[in-house]
Tab-separated table of C-alpha atoms and ligand atoms in Angstrom:
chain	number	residue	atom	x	y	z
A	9	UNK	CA	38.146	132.423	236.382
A	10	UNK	CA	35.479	134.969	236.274
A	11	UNK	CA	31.569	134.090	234.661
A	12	UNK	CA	32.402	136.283	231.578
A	13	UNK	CA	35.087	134.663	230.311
A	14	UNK	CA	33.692	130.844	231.907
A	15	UNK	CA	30.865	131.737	229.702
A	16	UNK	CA	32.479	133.021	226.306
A	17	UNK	CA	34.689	129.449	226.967
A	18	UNK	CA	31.390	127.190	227.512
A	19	UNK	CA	30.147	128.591	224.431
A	20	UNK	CA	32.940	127.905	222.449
A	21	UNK	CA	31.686	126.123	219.150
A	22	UNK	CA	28.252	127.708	219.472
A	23	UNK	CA	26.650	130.553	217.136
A	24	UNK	CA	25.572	132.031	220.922
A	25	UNK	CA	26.797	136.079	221.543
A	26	UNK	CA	29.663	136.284	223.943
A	27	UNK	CA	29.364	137.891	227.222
A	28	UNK	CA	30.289	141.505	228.372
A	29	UNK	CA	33.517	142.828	229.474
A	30	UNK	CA	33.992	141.873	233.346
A	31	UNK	CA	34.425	145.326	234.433
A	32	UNK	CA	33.064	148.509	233.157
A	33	UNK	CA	34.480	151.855	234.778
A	34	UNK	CA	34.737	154.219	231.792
A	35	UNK	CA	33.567	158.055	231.673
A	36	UNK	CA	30.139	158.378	231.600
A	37	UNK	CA	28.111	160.684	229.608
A	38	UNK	CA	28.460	163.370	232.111
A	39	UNK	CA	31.923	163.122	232.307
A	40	UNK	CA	32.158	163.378	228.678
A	41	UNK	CA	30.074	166.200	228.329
A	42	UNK	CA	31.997	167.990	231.346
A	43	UNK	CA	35.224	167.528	229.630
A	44	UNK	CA	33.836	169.090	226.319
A	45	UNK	CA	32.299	172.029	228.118
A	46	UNK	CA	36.126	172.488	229.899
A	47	UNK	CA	37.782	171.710	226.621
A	48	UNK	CA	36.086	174.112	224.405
A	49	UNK	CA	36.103	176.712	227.003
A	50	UNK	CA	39.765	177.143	226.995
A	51	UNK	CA	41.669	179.882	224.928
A	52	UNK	CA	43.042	177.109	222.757
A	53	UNK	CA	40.285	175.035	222.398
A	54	UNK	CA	41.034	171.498	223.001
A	55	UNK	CA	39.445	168.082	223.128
A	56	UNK	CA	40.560	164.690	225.028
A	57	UNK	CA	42.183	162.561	222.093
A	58	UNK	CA	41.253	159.610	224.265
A	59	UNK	CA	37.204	160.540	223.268
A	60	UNK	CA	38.395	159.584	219.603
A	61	UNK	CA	37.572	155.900	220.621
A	62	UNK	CA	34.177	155.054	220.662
A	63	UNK	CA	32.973	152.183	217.737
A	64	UNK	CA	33.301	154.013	214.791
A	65	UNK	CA	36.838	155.770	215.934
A	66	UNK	CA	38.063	152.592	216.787
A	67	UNK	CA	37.928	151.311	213.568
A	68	UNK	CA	38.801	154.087	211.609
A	69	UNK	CA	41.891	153.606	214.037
A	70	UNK	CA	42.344	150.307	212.460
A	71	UNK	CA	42.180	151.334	209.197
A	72	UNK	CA	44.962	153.476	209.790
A	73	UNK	CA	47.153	150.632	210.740
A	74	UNK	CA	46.798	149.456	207.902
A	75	UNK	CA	47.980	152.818	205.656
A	76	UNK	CA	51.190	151.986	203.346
A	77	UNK	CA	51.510	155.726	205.083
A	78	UNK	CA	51.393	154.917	208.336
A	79	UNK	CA	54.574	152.721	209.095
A	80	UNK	CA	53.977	152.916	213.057
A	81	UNK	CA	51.987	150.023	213.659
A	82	UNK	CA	53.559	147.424	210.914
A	83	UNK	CA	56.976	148.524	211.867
A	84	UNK	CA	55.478	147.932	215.711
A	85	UNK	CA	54.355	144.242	215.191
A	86	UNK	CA	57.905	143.179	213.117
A	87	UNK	CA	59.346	144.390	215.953
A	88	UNK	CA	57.701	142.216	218.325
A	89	UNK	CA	57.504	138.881	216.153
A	90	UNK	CA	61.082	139.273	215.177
A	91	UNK	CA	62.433	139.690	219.134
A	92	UNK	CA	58.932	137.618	220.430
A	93	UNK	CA	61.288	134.765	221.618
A	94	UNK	CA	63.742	137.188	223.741
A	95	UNK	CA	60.617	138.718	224.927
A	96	UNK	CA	59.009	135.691	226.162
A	97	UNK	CA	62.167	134.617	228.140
A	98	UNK	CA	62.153	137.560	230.028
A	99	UNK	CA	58.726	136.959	231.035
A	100	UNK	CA	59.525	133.723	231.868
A	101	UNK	CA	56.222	131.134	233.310
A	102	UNK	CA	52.924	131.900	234.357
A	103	UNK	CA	52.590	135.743	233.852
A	104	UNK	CA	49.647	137.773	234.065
A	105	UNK	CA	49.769	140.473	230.813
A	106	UNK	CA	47.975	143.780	231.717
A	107	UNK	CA	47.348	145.946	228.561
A	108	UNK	CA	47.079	149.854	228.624
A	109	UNK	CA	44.912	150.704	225.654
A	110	UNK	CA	44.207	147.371	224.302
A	111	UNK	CA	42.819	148.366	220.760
A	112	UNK	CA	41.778	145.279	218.248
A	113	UNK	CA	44.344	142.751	220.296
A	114	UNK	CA	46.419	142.069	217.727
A	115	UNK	CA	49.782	142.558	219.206
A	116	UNK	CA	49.308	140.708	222.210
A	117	UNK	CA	48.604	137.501	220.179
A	118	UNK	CA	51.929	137.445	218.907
A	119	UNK	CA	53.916	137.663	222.683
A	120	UNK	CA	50.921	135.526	224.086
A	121	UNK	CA	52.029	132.506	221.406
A	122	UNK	CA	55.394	133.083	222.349
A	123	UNK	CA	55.141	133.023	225.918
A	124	UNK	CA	55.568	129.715	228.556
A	125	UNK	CA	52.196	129.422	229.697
A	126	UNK	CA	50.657	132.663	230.462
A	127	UNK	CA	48.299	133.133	233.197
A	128	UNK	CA	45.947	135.441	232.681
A	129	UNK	CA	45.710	138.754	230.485
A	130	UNK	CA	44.056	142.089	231.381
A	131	UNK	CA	43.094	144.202	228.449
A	132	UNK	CA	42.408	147.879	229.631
A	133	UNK	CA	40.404	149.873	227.188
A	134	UNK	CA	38.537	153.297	226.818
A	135	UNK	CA	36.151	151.783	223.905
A	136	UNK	CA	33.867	149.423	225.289
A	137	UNK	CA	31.535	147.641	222.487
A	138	UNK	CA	35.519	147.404	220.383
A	139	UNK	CA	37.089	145.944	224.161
A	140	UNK	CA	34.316	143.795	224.421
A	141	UNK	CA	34.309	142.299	221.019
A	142	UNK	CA	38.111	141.799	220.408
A	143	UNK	CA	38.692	140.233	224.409
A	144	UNK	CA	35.539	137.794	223.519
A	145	UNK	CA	37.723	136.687	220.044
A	146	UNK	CA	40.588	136.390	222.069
A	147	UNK	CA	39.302	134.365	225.102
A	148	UNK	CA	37.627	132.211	222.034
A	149	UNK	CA	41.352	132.045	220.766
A	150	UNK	CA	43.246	131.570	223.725
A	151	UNK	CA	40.861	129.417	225.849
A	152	UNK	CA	43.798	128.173	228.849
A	153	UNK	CA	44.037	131.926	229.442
A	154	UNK	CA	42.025	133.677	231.792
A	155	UNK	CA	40.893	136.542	229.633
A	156	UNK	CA	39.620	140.356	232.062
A	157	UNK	CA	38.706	143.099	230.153
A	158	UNK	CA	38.347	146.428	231.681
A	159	UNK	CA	36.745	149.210	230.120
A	160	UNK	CA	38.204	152.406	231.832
A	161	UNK	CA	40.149	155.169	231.397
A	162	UNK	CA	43.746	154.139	232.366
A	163	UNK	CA	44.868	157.958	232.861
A	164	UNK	CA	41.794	158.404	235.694
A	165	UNK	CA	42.338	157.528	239.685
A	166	UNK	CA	41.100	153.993	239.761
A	167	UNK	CA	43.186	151.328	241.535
A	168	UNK	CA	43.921	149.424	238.795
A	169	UNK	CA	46.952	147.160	240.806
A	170	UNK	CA	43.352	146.167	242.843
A	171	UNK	CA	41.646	144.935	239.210
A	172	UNK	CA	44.561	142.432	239.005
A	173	UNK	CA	45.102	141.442	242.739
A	174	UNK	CA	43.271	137.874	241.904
A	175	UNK	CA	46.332	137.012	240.187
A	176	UNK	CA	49.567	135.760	242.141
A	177	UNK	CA	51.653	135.575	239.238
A	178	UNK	CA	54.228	138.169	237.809
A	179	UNK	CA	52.463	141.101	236.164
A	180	UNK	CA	54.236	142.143	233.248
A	181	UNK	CA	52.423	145.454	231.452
A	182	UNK	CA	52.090	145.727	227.740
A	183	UNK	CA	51.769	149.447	226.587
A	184	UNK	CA	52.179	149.299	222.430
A	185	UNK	CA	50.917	151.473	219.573
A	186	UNK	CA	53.252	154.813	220.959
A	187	UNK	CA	50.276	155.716	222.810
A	188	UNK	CA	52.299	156.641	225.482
A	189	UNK	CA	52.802	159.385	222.784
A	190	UNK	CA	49.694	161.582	223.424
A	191	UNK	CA	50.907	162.435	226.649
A	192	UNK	CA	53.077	164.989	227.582
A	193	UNK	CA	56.142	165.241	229.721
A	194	UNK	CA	54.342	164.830	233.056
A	195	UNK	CA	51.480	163.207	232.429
A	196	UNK	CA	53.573	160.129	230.848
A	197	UNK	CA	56.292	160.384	233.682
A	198	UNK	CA	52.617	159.806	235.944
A	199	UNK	CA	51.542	157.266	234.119
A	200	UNK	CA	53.979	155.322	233.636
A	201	UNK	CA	54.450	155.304	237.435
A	202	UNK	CA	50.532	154.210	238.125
A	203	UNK	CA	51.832	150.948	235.781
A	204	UNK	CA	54.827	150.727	237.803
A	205	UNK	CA	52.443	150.202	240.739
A	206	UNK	CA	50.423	147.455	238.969
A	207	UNK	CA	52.998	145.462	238.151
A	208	UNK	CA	54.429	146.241	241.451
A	209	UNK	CA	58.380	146.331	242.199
A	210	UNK	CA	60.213	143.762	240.298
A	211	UNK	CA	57.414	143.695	237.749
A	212	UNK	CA	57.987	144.473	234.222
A	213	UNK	CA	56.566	146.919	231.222
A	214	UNK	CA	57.345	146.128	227.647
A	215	UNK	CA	56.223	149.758	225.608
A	216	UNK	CA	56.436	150.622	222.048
A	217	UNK	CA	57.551	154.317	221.548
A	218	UNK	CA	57.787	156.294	218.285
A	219	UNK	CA	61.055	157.371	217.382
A	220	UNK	CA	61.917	161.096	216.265
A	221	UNK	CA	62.614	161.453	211.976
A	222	UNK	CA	62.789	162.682	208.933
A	223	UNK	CA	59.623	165.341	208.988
A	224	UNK	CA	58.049	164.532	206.053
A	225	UNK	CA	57.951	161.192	207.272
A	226	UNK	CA	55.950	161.876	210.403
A	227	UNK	CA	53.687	164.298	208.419
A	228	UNK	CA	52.513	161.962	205.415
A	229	UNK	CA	51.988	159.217	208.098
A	230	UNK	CA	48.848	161.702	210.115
A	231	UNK	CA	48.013	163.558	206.925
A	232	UNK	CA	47.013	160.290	204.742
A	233	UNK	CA	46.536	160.930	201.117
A	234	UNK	CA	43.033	159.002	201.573
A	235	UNK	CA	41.966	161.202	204.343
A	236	UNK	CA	41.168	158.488	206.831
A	237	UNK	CA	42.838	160.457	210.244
A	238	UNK	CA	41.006	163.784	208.735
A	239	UNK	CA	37.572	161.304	209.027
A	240	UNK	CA	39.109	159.855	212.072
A	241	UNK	CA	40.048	163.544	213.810
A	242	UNK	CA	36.337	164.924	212.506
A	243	UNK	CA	34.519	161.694	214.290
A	244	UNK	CA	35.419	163.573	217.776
A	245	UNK	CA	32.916	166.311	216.486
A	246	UNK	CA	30.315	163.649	215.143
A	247	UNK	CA	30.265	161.801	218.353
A	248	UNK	CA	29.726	165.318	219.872
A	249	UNK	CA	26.716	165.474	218.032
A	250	UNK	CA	25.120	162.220	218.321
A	251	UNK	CA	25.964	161.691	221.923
A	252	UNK	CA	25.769	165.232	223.547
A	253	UNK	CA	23.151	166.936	220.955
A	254	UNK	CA	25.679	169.340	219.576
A	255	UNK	CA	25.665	171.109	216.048
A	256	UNK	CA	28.840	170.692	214.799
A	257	UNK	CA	28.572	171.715	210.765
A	258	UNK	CA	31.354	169.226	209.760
A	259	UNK	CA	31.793	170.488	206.391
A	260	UNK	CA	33.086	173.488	208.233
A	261	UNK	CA	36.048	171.960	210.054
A	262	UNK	CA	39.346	170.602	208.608
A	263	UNK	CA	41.667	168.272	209.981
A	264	UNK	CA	45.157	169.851	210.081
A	265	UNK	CA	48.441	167.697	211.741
A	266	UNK	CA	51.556	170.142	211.515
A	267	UNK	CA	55.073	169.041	213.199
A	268	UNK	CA	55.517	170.802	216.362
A	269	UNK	CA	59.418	170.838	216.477
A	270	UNK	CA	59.906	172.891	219.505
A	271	UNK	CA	57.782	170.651	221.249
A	272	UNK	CA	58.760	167.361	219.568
A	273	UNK	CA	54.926	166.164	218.823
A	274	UNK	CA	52.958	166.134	216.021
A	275	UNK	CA	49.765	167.866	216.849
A	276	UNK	CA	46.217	167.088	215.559
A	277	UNK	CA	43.696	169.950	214.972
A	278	UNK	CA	40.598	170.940	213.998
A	279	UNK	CA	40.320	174.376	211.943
A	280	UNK	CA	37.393	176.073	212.079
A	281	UNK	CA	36.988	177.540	208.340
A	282	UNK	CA	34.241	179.972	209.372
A	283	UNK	CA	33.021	182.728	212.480
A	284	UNK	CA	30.348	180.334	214.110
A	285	UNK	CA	28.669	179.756	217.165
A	286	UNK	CA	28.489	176.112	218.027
A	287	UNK	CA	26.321	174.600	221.198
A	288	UNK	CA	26.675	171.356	222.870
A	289	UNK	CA	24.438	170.092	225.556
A	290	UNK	CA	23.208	173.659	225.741
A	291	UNK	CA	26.663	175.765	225.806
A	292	UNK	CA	27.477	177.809	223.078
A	293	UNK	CA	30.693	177.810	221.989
A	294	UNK	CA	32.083	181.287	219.537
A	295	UNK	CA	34.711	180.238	216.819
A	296	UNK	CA	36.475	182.866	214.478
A	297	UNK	CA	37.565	181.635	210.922
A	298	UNK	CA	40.926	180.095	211.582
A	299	UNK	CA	40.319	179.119	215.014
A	300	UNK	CA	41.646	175.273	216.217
A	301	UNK	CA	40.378	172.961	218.239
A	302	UNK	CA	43.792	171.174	219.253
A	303	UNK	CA	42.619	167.383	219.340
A	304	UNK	CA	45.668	165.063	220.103
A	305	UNK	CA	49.652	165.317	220.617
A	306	UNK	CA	51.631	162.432	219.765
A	307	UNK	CA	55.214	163.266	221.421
A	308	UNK	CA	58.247	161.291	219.070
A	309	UNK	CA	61.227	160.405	221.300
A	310	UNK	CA	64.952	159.769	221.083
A	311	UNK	CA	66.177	156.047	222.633
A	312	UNK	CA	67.758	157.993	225.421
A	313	UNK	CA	65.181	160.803	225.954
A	314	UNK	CA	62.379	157.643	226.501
A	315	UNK	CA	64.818	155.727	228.726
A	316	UNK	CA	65.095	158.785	230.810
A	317	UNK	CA	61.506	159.616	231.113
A	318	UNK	CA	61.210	156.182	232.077
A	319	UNK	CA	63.915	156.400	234.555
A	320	UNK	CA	61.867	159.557	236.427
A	321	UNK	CA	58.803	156.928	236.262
A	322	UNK	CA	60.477	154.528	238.908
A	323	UNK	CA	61.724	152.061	235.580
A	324	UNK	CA	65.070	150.405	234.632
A	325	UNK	CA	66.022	149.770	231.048
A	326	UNK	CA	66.323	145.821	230.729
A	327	UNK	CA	66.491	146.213	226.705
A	328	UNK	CA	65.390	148.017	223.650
A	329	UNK	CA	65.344	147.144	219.823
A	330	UNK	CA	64.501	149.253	217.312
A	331	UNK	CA	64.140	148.150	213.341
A	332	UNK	CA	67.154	149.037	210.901
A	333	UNK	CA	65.427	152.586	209.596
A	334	UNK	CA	65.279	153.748	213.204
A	335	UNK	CA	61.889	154.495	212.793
A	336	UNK	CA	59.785	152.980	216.449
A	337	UNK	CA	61.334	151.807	219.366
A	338	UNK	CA	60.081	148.963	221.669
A	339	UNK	CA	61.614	148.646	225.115
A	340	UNK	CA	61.638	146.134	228.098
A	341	UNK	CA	61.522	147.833	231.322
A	342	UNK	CA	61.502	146.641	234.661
A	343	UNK	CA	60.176	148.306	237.819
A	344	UNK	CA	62.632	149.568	240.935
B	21	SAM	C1	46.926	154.425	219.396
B	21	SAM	S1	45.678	153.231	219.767
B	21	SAM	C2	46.695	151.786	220.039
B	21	SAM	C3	45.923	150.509	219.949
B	21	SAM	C4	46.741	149.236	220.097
B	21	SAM	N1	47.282	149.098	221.436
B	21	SAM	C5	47.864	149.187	219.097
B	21	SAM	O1	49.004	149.161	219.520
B	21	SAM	O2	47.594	149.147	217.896
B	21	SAM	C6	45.240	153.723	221.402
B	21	SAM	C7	44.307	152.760	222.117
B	21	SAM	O3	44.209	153.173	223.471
B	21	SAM	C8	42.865	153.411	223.827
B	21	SAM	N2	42.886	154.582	224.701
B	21	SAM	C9	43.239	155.845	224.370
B	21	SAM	N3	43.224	156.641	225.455
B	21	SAM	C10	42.826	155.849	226.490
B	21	SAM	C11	42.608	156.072	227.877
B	21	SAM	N4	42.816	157.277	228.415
B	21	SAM	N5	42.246	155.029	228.648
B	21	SAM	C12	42.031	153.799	228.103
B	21	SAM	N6	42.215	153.518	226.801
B	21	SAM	C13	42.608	154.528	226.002
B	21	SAM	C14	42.107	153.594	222.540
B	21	SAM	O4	40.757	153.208	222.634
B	21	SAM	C15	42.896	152.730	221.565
B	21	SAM	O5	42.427	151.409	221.548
């Protein structure tokens, strides 16, 4: 067990502040401010959705989940609590969980009760004060598991197979929330592949994937009639300005989320509603009235059109279950 976790479990019962995430490998500021400068430098502008995720966009994440709107993540979770006991006995004893974009930990809780004895659980996450605070609840929680978090960007080169190693157990990866989503075709076929190699041949990924719908379903649940994603999409440009000294007006952007149907995604933008001139960390940056800065793609799949992808990823369809409306998909995959 590593001191972290030791100590979050010694303390247990005490009013004393639990400890730090185990491993911290996330973008630094440079590498924030270098992917800006490349973003915004494009022809379409763009920006990393994965930069939504510091504090504050974490939990105006969670307060999406919990939008009558946004039917993902409930839809998500009945999925998993009504199939938790088929999901457990293909996990079978003693397995180490490794989580791609861990989030507030709420789904693992549900497959962790269910499960015979897990071993040890690795929560990957881009946001670290949110990683560290939900892994030290959980580890509270859950004290006979050995609880790693990792604070890192789980699309970059690390080696995260070597981050687990310590563990002899299976290694089953947990990849909910359709986050798989904001990827397109080749980045997701990639990394789903680098989880293939953490869990090794023989290992297993269990991955919740948003279904394509009804439109106007998909558009009411990213345009929210309380404007939470707008505040949500606009905290990329606040963080800009806090962390990289830019001088983003936000009163001058809009969040806009069309239905890309050629492309199969909902896209998330940013529209410009004036000519400007914006600088961060000493670039300028020229905008014309009308002008996007495209933010995040969240890709909607059909069963067959996930399983495939998956295939070309090095994975075998064990089973999927999907909830009577058709509306998310969660899948049990196992590695060739
Ligand atoms: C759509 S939320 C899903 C959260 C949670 N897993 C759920 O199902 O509700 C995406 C999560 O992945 C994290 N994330 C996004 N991009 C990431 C990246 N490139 N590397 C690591 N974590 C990332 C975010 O911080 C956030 O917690």
């Amino acid at each position: 067990m590593d001191n972290a976790v030791s100590e979050i479990i010694t303390k247990a019962g005490t009013d004393q502040a639990a400890a730090d995430p185990v491993q911290n490998l996330g973008p630094d500021l440079a590498d924030f401010r270098d992917e800006v400068w490349l973003g915004l430098g494009q022809a379409q502008k763009t920006l990393p959705s994965k930069f939504f995720y510091d504090e504050l966009g974490s939990k105006l994440f969670d307060e999406i989940t919990q939008l009558d709107q946004y039917y993902p993540t409930r839809t998500e979770t009945k999925l998993l609590g009504t199939h938790a006991g088929a999901i457990a006995s293909f996990m079978g004893t003693g397995a180490t969980l490794v989580e791609f974009g861990a989030g507030s930990l709420i789904k693992i809780r549900i497959l962790l009760e269910a499960m015979d004895r897990p071993q040890a659980f690795v929560p990957i996450d881009i946001s670290k004060e949110h990683l560290i605070l939900s892994a030290d609840q959980l580890a509270l929680e859950f004290p006979h598991i050995q609880v790693r978090p990792v604070v890192a960007d789980f699309a970059s080169a690390l080696d995260f197979g070597a981050l687990v190693a310590d563990s002899n157990s299976k290694r089953i990866g947990f990849f909910p929330g359709s986050t798989i989503g904001n990827f397109a075709h080749d980045a997701a076929v990639t990394l789903l592949a680098t989880i293939g190699e953490v869990v090794g041949s023989g290992g297993e990924l269990l991955i919740g994937v948003d279904l394509k719908k009804d439109n106007k379903i998909l558009l009411d649940a990213y345009n929210d009639s309380q404007g939470v994603t707008a505040d949500f999409n606009r905290n990329l440009l606040v963080r800009i300005n806090r962390e990289l000294g830019g001088n983003f007006d936000l009163g001058t952007f809009r969040h806009h989320a069309p239905y890309n149907a050629d492309e199969g995604r909902i896209e998330m933008h940013l529209v410009s509603g004036a000519d400007q001139t914006v600088n961060v960390a000493g670039k300028d940056f020229v905008f014309t009235e009308g002008e996007t800065i495209h933010t995040e793609n969240s890709y909607k799949y059909g069963i067959d059109e996930f399983l495939a992808l998956a295939s070309e990823a090095g994975f075998d369809p064990v089973q999927t279950w999907t909830d009577q409306d058709d509306l998310f998909s969660i899948h049990y995959l196992r590695a060739r």
